[in-house]
Amino acid sequence: MSLWLLPALGVWPLLCAALVQSGRLWWLPAVGALPALAAALLVPVGSRLELPWLLLGTTLGMDELSRVYLLFTAVLWLAAGVHAAFSLRGREHARRFSGLFLLAMAGNFWLIVGQDLVSFYLGFAMMGLSSYGLVIHTGEASALRAGKVYLVMALLGEVTLFAALVLIAQHAGTILPRPEQLADLDDLTIALTILGLAVKAGMAPLHLWLPLAHPAAPIPASAVLSGTMIKVAVLGWLRFLPIGVAVLADWGAMLTFAGLATMCLALPVGLMQSDPKVILAYSSIAKMGVLILLLGTILADPALAPLGVAGMTLYVAHHALVKGGLFLGLGLRKYAALGQPLVLTGLVFLALAMAGAPLTSGAVAKQGVEPLLASAQWPWIATAVGVSAVATTLLMTRFLWVTAHLERHPESGYAWPSVAWIALLLLVLLFPFVLGAPHDWLVKPMPLILGILIAVAVLAITRRRPALARVVIDRVPPGDLLVLAAPIGRAGAWLLRAVSGGLATAYSGAMTRLSRVYSGVIDQPAGDSERTLREWPIAGSLWLAIGALLLVSVTGLAPSLQPEAPEVDAVAEAEPMAEAGIELPPRPLEEPQRAEAPDAKSSTEDDDLVLDERVEATEVAEIDSGQSALVEPTPTAVTPARTQVTDTTAQARASEACDPADPLVLISPLRPNERIVLAPCKAGAAGGAPQLIDAPDLTNALVLMVQEYLWTLGMDPGPRDGLIGPQTRGAIRDFERSQAVPERGALDFDLLERLHQAWTAQAKNRP
């Protein structure tokens, strides 16, 4: 029953987004995250829910990574939702903000539990586009400018990510790729995956939107932008990069230096700011730089993957809760009428946690990534991260100083937001004791002490000479590189206007002359002709004619996925196989009489699309010449361990000697002239013993033949189109159930042998 919490965590916020527009249900943002929190606590790890009717076949699931992400994301969205519902109640455009807030919430939750590529991208796009409305909520000039930069960067990232996910699906042959299927991703796909998510992560120089969006957005939006939304980039990298299955030394080095550059840019620029929200934005950029550096270390050494992924996930959870608490506490400091001593105390505690003080979540997070830094390719990386810890202490000291002297505007309605914030503080307080061991609580305090001493010294100097502080503060405005690039942009805009102005003048003159010629020939003003064309009978007829022409073109030129095989004489067909020493099973006298599955079923029922349509040229030539076509896929570079099937047939097969010269020959039950030859093992390295491989490469020809086997044996694989989707996998499970073997739905050599043997037995028994 708890499995249905997985779709509910995305559907419930969408329903709330629609209902909140009535005005009477203004409190719905406060409860939008409850199903997600329940799912994180109640859905068992390893659970999976397949929805073949949704999109291209949606798979929702809960693994260890998803559980941790969903837990801290739901907690922060819940606290921010309470803050948004009560602090914005009765304000102008509050309903619009609440609707967009809930849409972004739904997208964030959906991409976490969505295990397939399409679900991840759908949630990512929904979250990113909805956040644009949160950034420009106030409608001020600064908010509109920040929104423009955010929208451009967000669309750039989403288009790049879409291209990367399409290439991943094409490479893996499925929208639900396994880690081993990502082992030999090409450099273009890896580059697009990194860049598409780097925008959301705030990796320099793609971080420009973060320091602009945070001060423009309301407090609850800033909390989730910095606390949860930028963290989905790390989730995407951990899912769609070959983590732990391939050595990517060059990409690892690139990400390592990109992370260092991000830290080195964000920390000093953040110290120059006077807006506390901008300071927190640059702090988030610096922390994402640390995570990018750690990701590079894992890519360079796959052996660090198990420990590295766990350490990064712990670090992400710590930063999300603490940074969200800092933003929400800042809102209470500015607007809450009561409890200011408690608010300041809580902000000091959260700042210490962000700096990694002992007995805080920051200490546990630092200990979790310490082995990664110790195993890094370059020893000085650990030193650089230590220096960044000192700078983080300075940044948090600067934040506390600015917040303490913040101009306050007390308002009513902050009682429940204060309660939610205190609950979040308690979770951060318990973090090290629940998720950390006692030896993790007391880290080396030297970076913290050094940072505090430097901060005290700087404060003493600036008190004596305030002019020194005025020289530095706000010297670099938010958006840093964007401001530096502004003169170049203005020069480019001037040049573009000059060129386009000349082209527009030439175009206008040419069109005037053409209009005169037209009027003279037709004896009717050009404007009258345009009005005639715009009239509904003519315009509608033209539209229908063009649409019909396109439809005829598409249907006439679309190649058939299942060409009819020519009739082949059984004796002539057997001669080449006999010469090759291959025994041909008896050919069925007639095709089984059963209803043909409709070929017009929507391809949206397929969740694992086999996109690779490679056909060897020799195969095509042999088919054209009437000879038997032998398709011999090349084994994949990464050979996963074989899955042990607890039945006698599989055990007998596993005990047989592996002989590369003894291939598995599959014969199509509906097109006997079509054959595929597969090698179930490969030669060992350096002359060693041959090794069994788990499964062949998936091609359209192989999947089509499996679908024909299943259809002939009485199963329903759906459309026989060479695409392996939920219906095909369901038919495979039905077949495995009929064979009394574990139901896995996998297309491997065990399945192929069973299908071939079952069809051969059926053909022999047919009268």
Short mmCIF file of N, CA and C in Angstrom, two decimals, residues 549-647:
data_model
loop_
_atom_site.label_atom_id
_atom_site.label_comp_id
_atom_site.label_asym_id
_atom_site.label_seq_id
_atom_site.Cartn_x
_atom_site.Cartn_y
_atom_site.Cartn_z
N LEU A 549 -1.34 17.23 -46.85
CA LEU A 549 -0.11 16.93 -47.60
C LEU A 549 0.97 16.40 -46.68
N LEU A 550 1.12 17.02 -45.50
CA LEU A 550 2.11 16.54 -44.54
C LEU A 550 1.78 15.14 -44.06
N LEU A 551 0.49 14.87 -43.80
CA LEU A 551 0.09 13.54 -43.33
C LEU A 551 0.38 12.48 -44.38
N VAL A 552 0.07 12.79 -45.64
CA VAL A 552 0.35 11.83 -46.71
C VAL A 552 1.84 11.60 -46.85
N SER A 553 2.63 12.68 -46.71
CA SER A 553 4.07 12.54 -46.83
C SER A 553 4.63 11.66 -45.73
N VAL A 554 4.14 11.89 -44.49
CA VAL A 554 4.67 11.11 -43.36
C VAL A 554 4.29 9.64 -43.48
N THR A 555 3.01 9.38 -43.77
CA THR A 555 2.56 7.98 -43.85
C THR A 555 3.13 7.28 -45.08
N GLY A 556 3.34 8.02 -46.13
CA GLY A 556 3.85 7.39 -47.35
C GLY A 556 5.32 7.10 -47.30
N LEU A 557 6.08 7.96 -46.56
CA LEU A 557 7.52 7.80 -46.53
C LEU A 557 8.00 7.03 -45.33
N ALA A 558 7.14 6.83 -44.31
CA ALA A 558 7.58 6.13 -43.10
C ALA A 558 7.87 4.68 -43.42
N PRO A 559 9.05 4.19 -43.07
CA PRO A 559 9.37 2.79 -43.34
C PRO A 559 8.62 1.87 -42.40
N SER A 560 8.26 0.72 -42.89
CA SER A 560 7.56 -0.27 -42.07
C SER A 560 8.53 -0.91 -41.10
N LEU A 561 8.08 -1.01 -39.85
CA LEU A 561 8.94 -1.63 -38.85
C LEU A 561 8.95 -3.14 -38.96
N GLN A 562 7.95 -3.72 -39.64
CA GLN A 562 7.86 -5.17 -39.73
C GLN A 562 7.60 -5.55 -41.18
N PRO A 563 8.61 -5.51 -42.03
CA PRO A 563 8.39 -5.87 -43.42
C PRO A 563 8.03 -7.33 -43.54
N GLU A 564 7.15 -7.59 -44.50
CA GLU A 564 6.73 -8.97 -44.72
C GLU A 564 7.89 -9.76 -45.31
N ALA A 565 8.15 -10.91 -44.71
CA ALA A 565 9.22 -11.76 -45.21
C ALA A 565 8.75 -12.51 -46.44
N PRO A 566 9.59 -12.64 -47.47
CA PRO A 566 9.18 -13.37 -48.67
C PRO A 566 9.02 -14.85 -48.38
N GLU A 567 8.15 -15.47 -49.15
CA GLU A 567 7.97 -16.91 -49.01
C GLU A 567 9.25 -17.62 -49.44
N VAL A 568 9.70 -18.55 -48.61
CA VAL A 568 10.94 -19.27 -48.88
C VAL A 568 10.63 -20.76 -48.84
N ASP A 569 11.10 -21.47 -49.84
CA ASP A 569 10.90 -22.91 -49.88
C ASP A 569 11.65 -23.56 -48.74
N ALA A 570 11.01 -24.48 -48.02
CA ALA A 570 11.62 -25.08 -46.84
C ALA A 570 12.86 -25.87 -47.18
N VAL A 571 12.86 -26.59 -48.33
CA VAL A 571 14.03 -27.39 -48.70
C VAL A 571 15.19 -26.49 -49.06
N ALA A 572 14.89 -25.45 -49.88
CA ALA A 572 15.96 -24.53 -50.25
C ALA A 572 16.51 -23.80 -49.04
N GLU A 573 15.63 -23.57 -48.09
CA GLU A 573 16.05 -22.84 -46.90
C GLU A 573 16.97 -23.69 -46.03
N ALA A 574 16.76 -24.99 -45.99
CA ALA A 574 17.54 -25.86 -45.11
C ALA A 574 18.92 -26.15 -45.65
N GLU A 575 19.12 -26.03 -46.99
CA GLU A 575 20.40 -26.43 -47.56
C GLU A 575 21.57 -25.61 -47.02
N PRO A 576 21.49 -24.26 -46.98
CA PRO A 576 22.64 -23.52 -46.45
C PRO A 576 22.94 -23.86 -45.00
N MET A 577 21.89 -24.10 -44.20
CA MET A 577 22.11 -24.41 -42.80
C MET A 577 22.74 -25.78 -42.63
N ALA A 578 22.34 -26.74 -43.48
CA ALA A 578 22.93 -28.07 -43.41
C ALA A 578 24.41 -28.01 -43.76
N GLU A 579 24.74 -27.20 -44.79
CA GLU A 579 26.15 -27.08 -45.17
C GLU A 579 26.96 -26.46 -44.04
N ALA A 580 26.34 -25.56 -43.28
CA ALA A 580 27.07 -24.92 -42.19
C ALA A 580 27.13 -25.78 -40.93
N GLY A 581 26.50 -26.95 -40.96
CA GLY A 581 26.53 -27.85 -39.82
C GLY A 581 25.56 -27.49 -38.72
N ILE A 582 24.52 -26.69 -39.06
CA ILE A 582 23.53 -26.26 -38.07
C ILE A 582 22.24 -26.98 -38.35
N GLU A 583 21.71 -27.64 -37.33
CA GLU A 583 20.47 -28.38 -37.49
C GLU A 583 19.29 -27.42 -37.43
N LEU A 584 18.45 -27.46 -38.43
CA LEU A 584 17.29 -26.58 -38.51
C LEU A 584 16.08 -27.28 -37.88
N PRO A 585 15.45 -26.65 -36.90
CA PRO A 585 14.25 -27.26 -36.31
C PRO A 585 13.13 -27.33 -37.33
N PRO A 586 12.19 -28.25 -37.12
CA PRO A 586 11.07 -28.37 -38.07
C PRO A 586 10.32 -27.06 -38.20
N ARG A 587 10.01 -26.70 -39.42
CA ARG A 587 9.28 -25.47 -39.69
C ARG A 587 7.80 -25.71 -39.45
N PRO A 588 7.13 -24.79 -38.77
CA PRO A 588 5.69 -24.98 -38.55
C PRO A 588 4.94 -24.98 -39.86
N LEU A 589 3.89 -25.85 -39.92
CA LEU A 589 3.13 -25.96 -41.16
C LEU A 589 2.39 -24.68 -41.47
N GLU A 590 1.91 -24.00 -40.44
CA GLU A 590 1.19 -22.75 -40.67
C GLU A 590 1.34 -21.88 -39.44
N GLU A 591 1.22 -20.60 -39.65
CA GLU A 591 1.36 -19.66 -38.55
C GLU A 591 0.21 -19.83 -37.57
N PRO A 592 0.46 -19.76 -36.26
CA PRO A 592 -0.62 -19.93 -35.29
C PRO A 592 -1.74 -18.95 -35.55
N GLN A 593 -2.98 -19.46 -35.41
CA GLN A 593 -4.15 -18.62 -35.66
C GLN A 593 -4.49 -17.87 -34.37
N ARG A 594 -4.13 -16.59 -34.35
CA ARG A 594 -4.49 -15.74 -33.22
C ARG A 594 -4.57 -14.31 -33.70
N ALA A 595 -5.25 -13.51 -32.93
CA ALA A 595 -5.47 -12.12 -33.35
C ALA A 595 -4.15 -11.37 -33.35
N GLU A 596 -3.97 -10.62 -34.42
CA GLU A 596 -2.76 -9.81 -34.53
C GLU A 596 -2.84 -8.62 -33.57
N ALA A 597 -1.76 -8.39 -32.83
CA ALA A 597 -1.75 -7.23 -31.94
C ALA A 597 -1.72 -5.97 -32.77
N PRO A 598 -2.53 -5.00 -32.46
CA PRO A 598 -2.57 -3.78 -33.28
C PRO A 598 -1.23 -3.09 -33.28
N ASP A 599 -0.80 -2.79 -34.52
CA ASP A 599 0.49 -2.12 -34.66
C ASP A 599 0.41 -0.65 -34.36
N ALA A 600 -0.80 -0.12 -34.26
CA ALA A 600 -0.96 1.32 -34.09
C ALA A 600 -0.93 1.75 -32.64
N LYS A 601 -0.54 0.84 -31.74
CA LYS A 601 -0.48 1.24 -30.34
C LYS A 601 0.57 2.32 -30.17
N SER A 602 0.28 3.19 -29.26
CA SER A 602 1.18 4.32 -29.07
C SER A 602 2.51 3.85 -28.53
N SER A 603 3.55 4.47 -29.03
CA SER A 603 4.88 4.12 -28.54
C SER A 603 5.12 4.62 -27.14
N THR A 604 4.18 5.35 -26.59
CA THR A 604 4.34 5.79 -25.21
C THR A 604 4.22 4.66 -24.23
N GLU A 605 3.79 3.45 -24.71
CA GLU A 605 3.72 2.30 -23.80
C GLU A 605 5.09 1.69 -23.58
N ASP A 606 6.09 2.12 -24.33
CA ASP A 606 7.42 1.53 -24.23
C ASP A 606 8.26 2.37 -23.30
N ASP A 607 8.75 1.74 -22.25
CA ASP A 607 9.55 2.56 -21.36
C ASP A 607 11.03 2.35 -21.56
N ASP A 608 11.42 1.22 -22.13
CA ASP A 608 12.83 1.00 -22.42
C ASP A 608 12.95 0.97 -23.93
N LEU A 609 13.20 2.08 -24.54
CA LEU A 609 13.23 2.14 -26.00
C LEU A 609 14.58 1.67 -26.50
N VAL A 610 14.56 0.67 -27.40
CA VAL A 610 15.81 0.23 -28.01
C VAL A 610 16.04 1.11 -29.21
N LEU A 611 16.95 2.06 -29.05
CA LEU A 611 17.14 3.07 -30.07
C LEU A 611 18.21 2.69 -31.08
N ASP A 612 18.97 1.64 -30.76
CA ASP A 612 20.06 1.28 -31.65
C ASP A 612 19.53 0.45 -32.79
N GLU A 613 19.56 0.98 -34.01
CA GLU A 613 19.04 0.29 -35.18
C GLU A 613 20.18 -0.08 -36.12
N ARG A 614 21.32 -0.47 -35.53
CA ARG A 614 22.45 -0.82 -36.38
C ARG A 614 22.20 -2.15 -37.06
N VAL A 615 22.40 -2.20 -38.34
CA VAL A 615 22.29 -3.42 -39.12
C VAL A 615 23.55 -3.55 -39.94
N GLU A 616 24.23 -4.69 -39.80
CA GLU A 616 25.45 -4.90 -40.54
C GLU A 616 25.17 -4.94 -42.03
N ALA A 617 26.11 -4.36 -42.79
CA ALA A 617 25.93 -4.32 -44.25
C ALA A 617 25.93 -5.72 -44.83
N THR A 618 26.71 -6.62 -44.22
CA THR A 618 26.73 -7.99 -44.74
C THR A 618 25.40 -8.67 -44.53
N GLU A 619 24.73 -8.34 -43.42
CA GLU A 619 23.42 -8.94 -43.16
C GLU A 619 22.43 -8.50 -44.22
N VAL A 620 22.44 -7.20 -44.56
CA VAL A 620 21.52 -6.69 -45.57
C VAL A 620 21.78 -7.35 -46.91
N ALA A 621 23.06 -7.50 -47.25
CA ALA A 621 23.39 -8.11 -48.54
C ALA A 621 22.92 -9.56 -48.59
N GLU A 622 23.08 -10.29 -47.45
CA GLU A 622 22.67 -11.69 -47.45
C GLU A 622 21.16 -11.83 -47.54
N ILE A 623 20.44 -10.92 -46.88
CA ILE A 623 18.98 -11.00 -46.97
C ILE A 623 18.53 -10.73 -48.39
N ASP A 624 19.14 -9.73 -49.04
CA ASP A 624 18.76 -9.41 -50.42
C ASP A 624 19.06 -10.56 -51.37
N SER A 625 20.12 -11.32 -51.09
CA SER A 625 20.49 -12.40 -51.99
C SER A 625 19.78 -13.71 -51.67
N GLY A 626 18.93 -13.70 -50.64
CA GLY A 626 18.17 -14.90 -50.29
C GLY A 626 18.91 -15.83 -49.37
N GLN A 627 20.14 -15.47 -48.92
CA GLN A 627 20.89 -16.34 -48.03
C GLN A 627 20.49 -16.05 -46.59
N SER A 628 20.89 -16.93 -45.71
CA SER A 628 20.56 -16.74 -44.30
C SER A 628 21.38 -15.59 -43.75
N ALA A 629 20.68 -14.72 -43.01
CA ALA A 629 21.34 -13.55 -42.45
C ALA A 629 21.87 -13.88 -41.07
N LEU A 630 23.15 -13.67 -40.85
CA LEU A 630 23.77 -13.96 -39.57
C LEU A 630 24.15 -12.64 -38.92
N VAL A 631 23.48 -12.29 -37.82
CA VAL A 631 23.76 -11.06 -37.11
C VAL A 631 24.53 -11.42 -35.86
N GLU A 632 25.73 -10.93 -35.75
CA GLU A 632 26.59 -11.32 -34.64
C GLU A 632 26.99 -10.08 -33.84
N PRO A 633 26.19 -9.68 -32.83
CA PRO A 633 26.52 -8.48 -32.08
C PRO A 633 27.84 -8.64 -31.34
N THR A 634 28.53 -7.51 -31.19
CA THR A 634 29.78 -7.50 -30.47
C THR A 634 29.50 -7.38 -28.99
N PRO A 635 30.13 -8.17 -28.12
CA PRO A 635 29.85 -8.06 -26.68
C PRO A 635 30.23 -6.69 -26.16
N THR A 636 29.56 -6.25 -25.09
CA THR A 636 29.86 -4.96 -24.50
C THR A 636 31.20 -5.01 -23.80
N ALA A 637 31.78 -3.80 -23.63
CA ALA A 637 33.09 -3.72 -23.02
C ALA A 637 33.06 -4.09 -21.55
N VAL A 638 31.97 -3.78 -20.86
CA VAL A 638 31.85 -4.09 -19.44
C VAL A 638 31.03 -5.35 -19.28
N THR A 639 31.55 -6.35 -18.59
CA THR A 639 30.87 -7.63 -18.43
C THR A 639 30.41 -7.78 -17.00
N PRO A 640 29.15 -7.56 -16.72
CA PRO A 640 28.66 -7.71 -15.35
C PRO A 640 28.63 -9.17 -14.93
N ALA A 641 28.61 -9.36 -13.61
CA ALA A 641 28.54 -10.72 -13.10
C ALA A 641 27.22 -11.36 -13.49
N ARG A 642 27.27 -12.64 -13.81
CA ARG A 642 26.05 -13.33 -14.25
C ARG A 642 25.13 -13.53 -13.06
N THR A 643 23.85 -13.38 -13.32
CA THR A 643 22.83 -13.60 -12.30
C THR A 643 22.55 -15.10 -12.19
N GLN A 644 22.66 -15.63 -10.99
CA GLN A 644 22.42 -17.06 -10.79
C GLN A 644 20.92 -17.32 -10.70
N VAL A 645 20.41 -18.19 -11.54
CA VAL A 645 19.00 -18.56 -11.56
C VAL A 645 18.87 -19.92 -10.88
N THR A 646 18.03 -19.98 -9.88
CA THR A 646 17.93 -21.20 -9.09
C THR A 646 17.00 -22.20 -9.76
N ASP A 647 17.44 -22.78 -10.87
CA ASP A 647 16.71 -23.87 -11.49
C ASP A 647 17.74 -24.76 -12.16
#
